[in-house]
Amino acid sequence: MFNDVILDSEWQGDMKWQRLINYIQPLEGRRVLDVGAGNGYFSLRMAMEGAEFVLG
């Protein structure tokens, strides 16, 4: 759950996020196209990291 948003996420999605975040920082002010967004887990995380706009 993130800020009262519940996502039906695959198991250990946070572990995948921790591997990805170092390659895509900084996200502040960036516009992001999340191709293959699935349930939107990474889209939400990118928005929470400060992306200006996320489409997924």
mmCIF file of C-alpha atoms in Angstrom:
data_model
loop_
_atom_site.group_PDB
_atom_site.id
_atom_site.type_symbol
_atom_site.label_atom_id
_atom_site.label_comp_id
_atom_site.label_asym_id
_atom_site.label_seq_id
_atom_site.Cartn_x
_atom_site.Cartn_y
_atom_site.Cartn_z
ATOM 1 C CA MET A 1 0.000 0.000 0.000
ATOM 2 C CA PHE A 2 1.302 3.444 -0.974
ATOM 3 C CA ASN A 3 -0.561 6.509 0.320
ATOM 4 C CA ASP A 4 -3.824 4.547 0.630
ATOM 5 C CA VAL A 5 -3.406 3.000 -2.851
ATOM 6 C CA ILE A 6 -3.469 -0.802 -2.886
ATOM 7 C CA LEU A 7 -1.796 -2.541 -5.838
ATOM 8 C CA ASP A 8 -2.176 -6.201 -6.651
ATOM 9 C CA SER A 9 1.526 -6.613 -7.328
ATOM 10 C CA GLU A 10 3.618 -9.588 -8.196
ATOM 11 C CA TRP A 11 5.687 -11.119 -5.431
ATOM 12 C CA GLN A 12 8.731 -9.101 -4.347
ATOM 13 C CA GLY A 13 8.100 -6.192 -6.735
ATOM 14 C CA ASP A 14 10.072 -3.991 -4.346
ATOM 15 C CA MET A 15 13.197 -6.097 -4.901
ATOM 16 C CA LYS A 16 12.962 -5.418 -8.644
ATOM 17 C CA TRP A 17 12.428 -1.722 -7.938
ATOM 18 C CA GLN A 18 15.582 -1.583 -5.815
ATOM 19 C CA ARG A 19 17.586 -3.013 -8.734
ATOM 20 C CA LEU A 20 16.054 -0.560 -11.223
ATOM 21 C CA ILE A 21 16.067 2.731 -9.317
ATOM 22 C CA ASN A 22 19.845 3.226 -9.488
ATOM 23 C CA TYR A 23 19.709 3.210 -13.305
ATOM 24 C CA ILE A 24 16.880 5.730 -13.698
ATOM 25 C CA GLN A 25 17.630 8.362 -11.053
ATOM 26 C CA PRO A 26 17.136 11.249 -10.770
ATOM 27 C CA LEU A 27 13.423 11.164 -11.563
ATOM 28 C CA GLU A 28 12.550 14.636 -10.276
ATOM 29 C CA GLY A 29 10.947 16.669 -13.039
ATOM 30 C CA ARG A 30 11.245 13.919 -15.666
ATOM 31 C CA ARG A 31 8.496 12.679 -17.967
ATOM 32 C CA VAL A 32 8.222 8.886 -18.042
ATOM 33 C CA LEU A 33 6.606 6.435 -20.464
ATOM 34 C CA ASP A 34 6.322 3.076 -18.706
ATOM 35 C CA VAL A 35 5.985 0.681 -21.645
ATOM 36 C CA GLY A 36 4.459 -2.597 -20.473
ATOM 37 C CA ALA A 37 3.292 -1.020 -17.213
ATOM 38 C CA GLY A 38 1.179 -4.012 -16.213
ATOM 39 C CA ASN A 39 -0.453 -3.185 -12.889
ATOM 40 C CA GLY A 40 1.322 0.174 -12.652
ATOM 41 C CA TYR A 41 3.642 -0.678 -9.766
ATOM 42 C CA PHE A 42 6.733 0.940 -11.297
ATOM 43 C CA SER A 43 4.675 3.869 -12.623
ATOM 44 C CA LEU A 44 3.486 4.608 -9.103
ATOM 45 C CA ARG A 45 6.977 4.286 -7.672
ATOM 46 C CA MET A 46 8.390 6.657 -10.316
ATOM 47 C CA ALA A 47 5.687 9.205 -9.528
ATOM 48 C CA MET A 48 6.496 8.883 -5.837
ATOM 49 C CA GLU A 49 10.172 9.557 -6.650
ATOM 50 C CA GLY A 50 9.235 12.910 -8.167
ATOM 51 C CA ALA A 51 8.595 12.283 -11.862
ATOM 52 C CA GLU A 52 6.675 15.237 -13.313
ATOM 53 C CA PHE A 53 4.464 13.037 -15.516
ATOM 54 C CA VAL A 54 4.129 9.242 -15.768
ATOM 55 C CA LEU A 55 2.168 7.443 -18.474
ATOM 56 C CA GLY A 56 1.879 3.692 -18.247
#
